[in-house]
Coordinates of C-alpha atoms in Angstrom, one line a residue:
M796 CA 69.6 124.6 62.2
K797 CA 70.4 122.7 65.7
T798 CA 73.9 121.3 66.2
S799 CA 72.8 118.1 66.7
E800 CA 71.6 118.2 62.8
I801 CA 75.5 118.7 62.0
V802 CA 76.6 116.4 64.6
N803 CA 74.3 113.6 62.7
Y804 CA 75.1 114.2 59.8
L805 CA 79.2 113.8 59.8
V806 CA 78.6 110.8 62.6
S807 CA 76.4 109.0 59.7
K808 CA 79.9 109.1 57.5
Y809 CA 82.8 109.0 60.1
P810 CA 81.1 106.5 62.9
Q811 CA 82.6 106.4 65.8
N812 CA 82.4 102.6 66.3
I813 CA 85.0 102.3 63.8
A814 CA 87.4 104.5 66.1
S815 CA 90.5 103.3 67.6
D816 CA 90.2 102.0 71.9
I817 CA 92.5 106.0 72.1
D818 CA 89.1 107.2 71.4
T819 CA 87.3 106.2 73.7
G820 CA 84.5 108.8 74.9
K821 CA 86.7 111.9 73.8
I822 CA 85.3 112.0 70.3
G823 CA 82.1 113.7 69.2
L824 CA 80.1 116.5 70.7
Q825 CA 83.1 117.1 74.1
F826 CA 81.4 120.8 74.7
G827 CA 77.8 121.7 74.8
S828 CA 74.3 120.7 73.6
M829 CA 72.9 118.9 70.8
N830 CA 70.1 121.8 71.2
K831 CA 72.3 124.6 70.4
E832 CA 71.6 126.7 66.8
V833 CA 74.0 127.3 65.1
K834 CA 75.4 130.1 62.8
K835 CA 78.6 130.2 62.4
V836 CA 80.9 127.1 62.3
M837 CA 84.6 126.7 62.3
I838 CA 87.0 123.9 62.2
A839 CA 90.9 123.8 62.8
L840 CA 92.6 120.9 63.4
D841 CA 94.2 121.3 66.3
G842 CA 92.1 123.0 70.0
S843 CA 94.7 125.0 70.4
L844 CA 94.5 128.9 72.4
K845 CA 94.9 130.8 69.2
V846 CA 91.9 128.4 67.6
I847 CA 89.7 129.0 70.7
E848 CA 90.6 132.4 70.9
E849 CA 89.8 132.8 67.3
A850 CA 86.4 131.2 67.8
A851 CA 85.3 133.9 70.8
E852 CA 86.1 136.6 68.6
K853 CA 84.5 135.5 65.9
N854 CA 81.3 134.8 67.6
V855 CA 81.2 130.7 66.3
D856 CA 78.6 129.1 67.3
L857 CA 80.5 125.5 66.9
I858 CA 84.0 124.4 66.8
I859 CA 85.4 121.2 64.7
L860 CA 87.9 119.2 65.3
H861 CA 90.0 116.3 64.2
H862 CA 92.3 116.1 67.4
P863 CA 89.8 116.0 70.5
L864 CA 90.4 118.9 72.2
L865 CA 90.3 116.9 76.1
F866 CA 92.6 113.9 76.5
Y867 CA 92.9 113.4 80.2
P868 CA 90.9 113.5 82.7
I869 CA 90.8 116.6 84.7
I870 CA 91.3 117.1 88.4
N871 CA 91.3 120.3 88.6
L872 CA 90.8 123.9 86.9
N873 CA 93.5 126.7 86.9
Y874 CA 91.6 129.6 84.8
D875 CA 95.2 130.8 84.6
S876 CA 96.4 127.4 82.7
P877 CA 96.3 127.4 79.1
L878 CA 94.0 124.7 79.5
G879 CA 91.6 126.5 82.0
R880 CA 91.9 129.4 79.7
K881 CA 90.3 127.7 76.9
L882 CA 87.6 125.7 78.3
K883 CA 86.5 129.1 80.1
L884 CA 86.9 130.5 77.4
L885 CA 84.3 127.9 76.1
L886 CA 81.8 128.5 78.7
S887 CA 80.9 131.6 78.4
N888 CA 80.6 132.4 74.9
N889 CA 78.4 129.0 74.6
I890 CA 80.9 127.8 72.6
N891 CA 80.3 123.5 71.2
V892 CA 83.3 121.5 70.0
F893 CA 83.4 118.1 68.6
S894 CA 85.9 115.9 67.3
M895 CA 86.4 113.1 65.3
H896 CA 89.7 111.5 65.1
T897 CA 90.7 108.8 64.1
N898 CA 87.1 107.2 63.2
F899 CA 87.8 110.5 60.5
D900 CA 91.2 108.7 60.1
V901 CA 89.9 104.5 58.9
A902 CA 86.8 106.0 57.2
N903 CA 86.5 105.7 53.5
G904 CA 87.7 109.1 52.4
G905 CA 89.2 110.1 55.1
M906 CA 92.1 111.5 56.4
N907 CA 94.9 108.8 54.8
E908 CA 93.3 108.9 52.1
I909 CA 93.2 112.3 51.8
L910 CA 96.8 112.1 52.1
A911 CA 97.5 109.9 49.7
N912 CA 95.5 111.6 46.9
I913 CA 97.7 114.5 47.7
L914 CA 100.4 112.5 47.5
K915 CA 99.5 111.1 43.9
L916 CA 99.4 107.9 45.0
K917 CA 97.9 105.7 42.4
N918 CA 95.9 102.5 42.8
I919 CA 95.0 103.4 46.3
R920 CA 93.2 100.5 48.5
M921 CA 93.1 99.9 52.4
V922 CA 94.3 96.0 53.3
H923 CA 92.0 95.1 55.2
S924 CA 88.7 93.8 52.9
E925 CA 86.2 96.2 55.4
V926 CA 86.5 100.0 57.6
S927 CA 87.5 99.0 60.3
K928 CA 88.9 100.0 63.8
E929 CA 92.8 97.9 61.9
S930 CA 92.1 100.2 58.6
L931 CA 94.7 103.2 59.2
I932 CA 97.0 102.5 56.5
R933 CA 96.8 103.2 52.3
V934 CA 98.2 101.8 50.5
G935 CA 99.0 102.8 46.7
E936 CA 102.2 103.1 44.0
I937 CA 104.0 105.7 42.0
E938 CA 106.6 105.9 40.0
P939 CA 109.7 104.4 41.2
L940 CA 112.0 107.1 43.1
K941 CA 115.1 107.1 45.0
L942 CA 114.2 107.6 48.6
A943 CA 116.1 110.6 49.0
D944 CA 114.1 112.1 45.9
F945 CA 110.7 110.9 47.2
A946 CA 110.8 112.7 50.5
K947 CA 112.2 115.2 49.0
K948 CA 108.8 115.1 46.7
A949 CA 106.6 114.2 50.5
S950 CA 108.3 117.6 51.7
E951 CA 106.9 119.9 48.0
V952 CA 103.8 118.1 48.0
F953 CA 102.8 118.5 51.8
S954 CA 104.8 121.9 52.5
E955 CA 106.7 120.4 54.8
N956 CA 110.1 122.8 56.4
T957 CA 111.9 119.4 57.6
V958 CA 111.3 116.2 56.7
R959 CA 112.9 113.0 57.8
Y960 CA 113.4 109.5 56.3
V961 CA 115.6 106.3 57.5
G962 CA 116.5 103.7 54.3
R963 CA 119.4 104.3 51.7
A964 CA 119.0 107.0 49.9
D965 CA 119.1 105.6 46.6
K966 CA 116.6 102.3 47.9
E967 CA 114.1 102.4 44.4
I968 CA 110.0 103.7 46.1
K969 CA 107.7 101.9 44.2
T970 CA 104.8 100.9 46.7
V971 CA 104.4 103.2 49.9
G972 CA 101.9 103.6 52.7
I973 CA 101.3 105.9 54.3
V974 CA 99.1 107.2 57.3
G975 CA 98.4 110.5 58.7
G976 CA 99.1 111.4 62.5
A977 CA 101.6 108.5 64.5
G978 CA 101.2 106.1 62.6
S979 CA 105.1 104.0 62.3
S980 CA 102.6 102.2 64.7
E981 CA 102.1 101.1 61.2
L982 CA 105.2 100.2 60.2
F983 CA 104.7 95.7 59.6
T984 CA 101.9 96.1 58.4
A985 CA 103.1 98.3 55.2
L986 CA 105.6 95.4 55.3
R987 CA 103.4 92.3 55.0
N988 CA 101.6 94.7 52.0
G989 CA 104.9 94.7 50.5
C990 CA 105.4 98.6 51.2
D991 CA 108.6 99.8 50.4
C992 CA 108.0 103.3 52.5
L993 CA 105.6 104.1 55.1
I994 CA 105.3 107.4 55.0
T995 CA 103.8 109.1 58.5
G996 CA 103.6 112.1 60.3
E997 CA 105.9 110.5 63.3
V998 CA 108.0 108.0 64.4
H999 CA 110.0 106.3 67.1
H1000 CA 114.0 105.9 67.8
H1001 CA 113.2 102.2 67.9
Q1002 CA 110.6 102.1 65.4
A1003 CA 113.7 103.9 63.1
Y1004 CA 115.3 100.9 64.0
D1005 CA 113.2 98.5 63.0
A1006 CA 112.5 99.8 59.2
L1007 CA 116.6 99.9 58.7
E1008 CA 116.5 96.0 60.4
N1009 CA 114.1 94.5 57.3
G1010 CA 114.6 96.8 55.3
I1011 CA 111.9 99.3 54.9
A1012 CA 112.1 103.3 54.5
L1013 CA 110.3 105.6 56.6
V1014 CA 110.3 108.6 55.6
E1015 CA 108.7 111.6 58.3
V1016 CA 106.7 114.6 57.5
S1017 CA 105.0 115.9 61.0
H1018 CA 101.6 115.4 62.5
S1019 CA 100.4 118.4 61.1
V1020 CA 100.2 117.5 57.3
E1021 CA 96.6 116.6 59.0
R1022 CA 95.5 120.0 58.6
H1023 CA 94.3 119.4 54.9
F1024 CA 90.9 117.7 57.2
A1025 CA 90.1 121.1 57.8
S1026 CA 89.6 122.4 53.9
V1027 CA 88.1 118.8 53.0
V1028 CA 85.5 118.6 56.3
K1029 CA 84.5 122.3 55.0
E1030 CA 83.8 121.5 51.4
D1031 CA 81.8 119.0 52.3
L1032 CA 79.9 120.4 54.7
E1033 CA 79.2 123.5 52.3
N1034 CA 77.9 121.0 49.5
K1035 CA 75.0 119.5 52.8
F1036 CA 74.7 123.2 54.4
N1037 CA 74.1 125.7 52.5
N1038 CA 72.0 128.0 55.7
I1039 CA 75.4 128.4 58.3
N1040 CA 78.6 130.8 57.5
I1041 CA 81.4 127.7 57.5
F1042 CA 85.0 128.8 57.7
V1043 CA 88.3 127.4 58.6
S1044 CA 90.8 128.7 61.3
D1045 CA 93.4 130.9 60.6
N1046 CA 95.8 129.4 63.4
N1047 CA 95.9 125.7 61.7
I1048 CA 99.7 125.7 61.9
N1049 CA 102.4 123.1 63.1
P1050 CA 104.0 124.1 66.4
F1051 CA 107.9 123.0 64.5
N1052 CA 109.7 125.4 62.8
G1053 CA 112.8 123.6 60.2
I1054 CA 116.7 124.8 59.8

């Protein structure tokens, strides 16, 4: 089949017009041709050099990424640099690259619902009446847990080697907001919607103080919990298309090590 058939299906589920403005021009087919024939698809969180090398070694036709491969303008292309090596590999091996970022995050059945379900939140809901660029956070309930115990549970559920939290260790947590990636910007949205805790992938220092001073806990896992994107998209595409080989990259890794 052609790349366009896969792309059109994914765009129908995760429309690009619900993506954050930061993604303008950075999602969709970033590399390649809609007319390219596709027999083998690989799915990954990031377009790392190892992911691109794996795609070339395995004769992949299309890579589907969560994080866009190209996020900033290119003003020169040195083939000896990591980026230059990646782009040269893609060009010389005729590999297409397609990405779904914040449009996947906010959508029904998208990233933040996936993470909320993995965490086994109950009564999972958006805080807006309909899906939009602003509908990042998902909110749900858990059986009451102390903050330290909830952070430990998150570490186990998401297989994280290091988890940090902000707030009293014995603070009771019942209502939880969750945002994959760098979602601490949703802190006050979580607070307005009655959350005792916001769990996300990246927290800035000043946001930790905002949480302390406003009485809401934070749990910071890693940005790499979004790797669950790959298995969900793989299953979806396998149910839709039965005549192509679809697999998850062996290089969906967390670049951070814990102590």
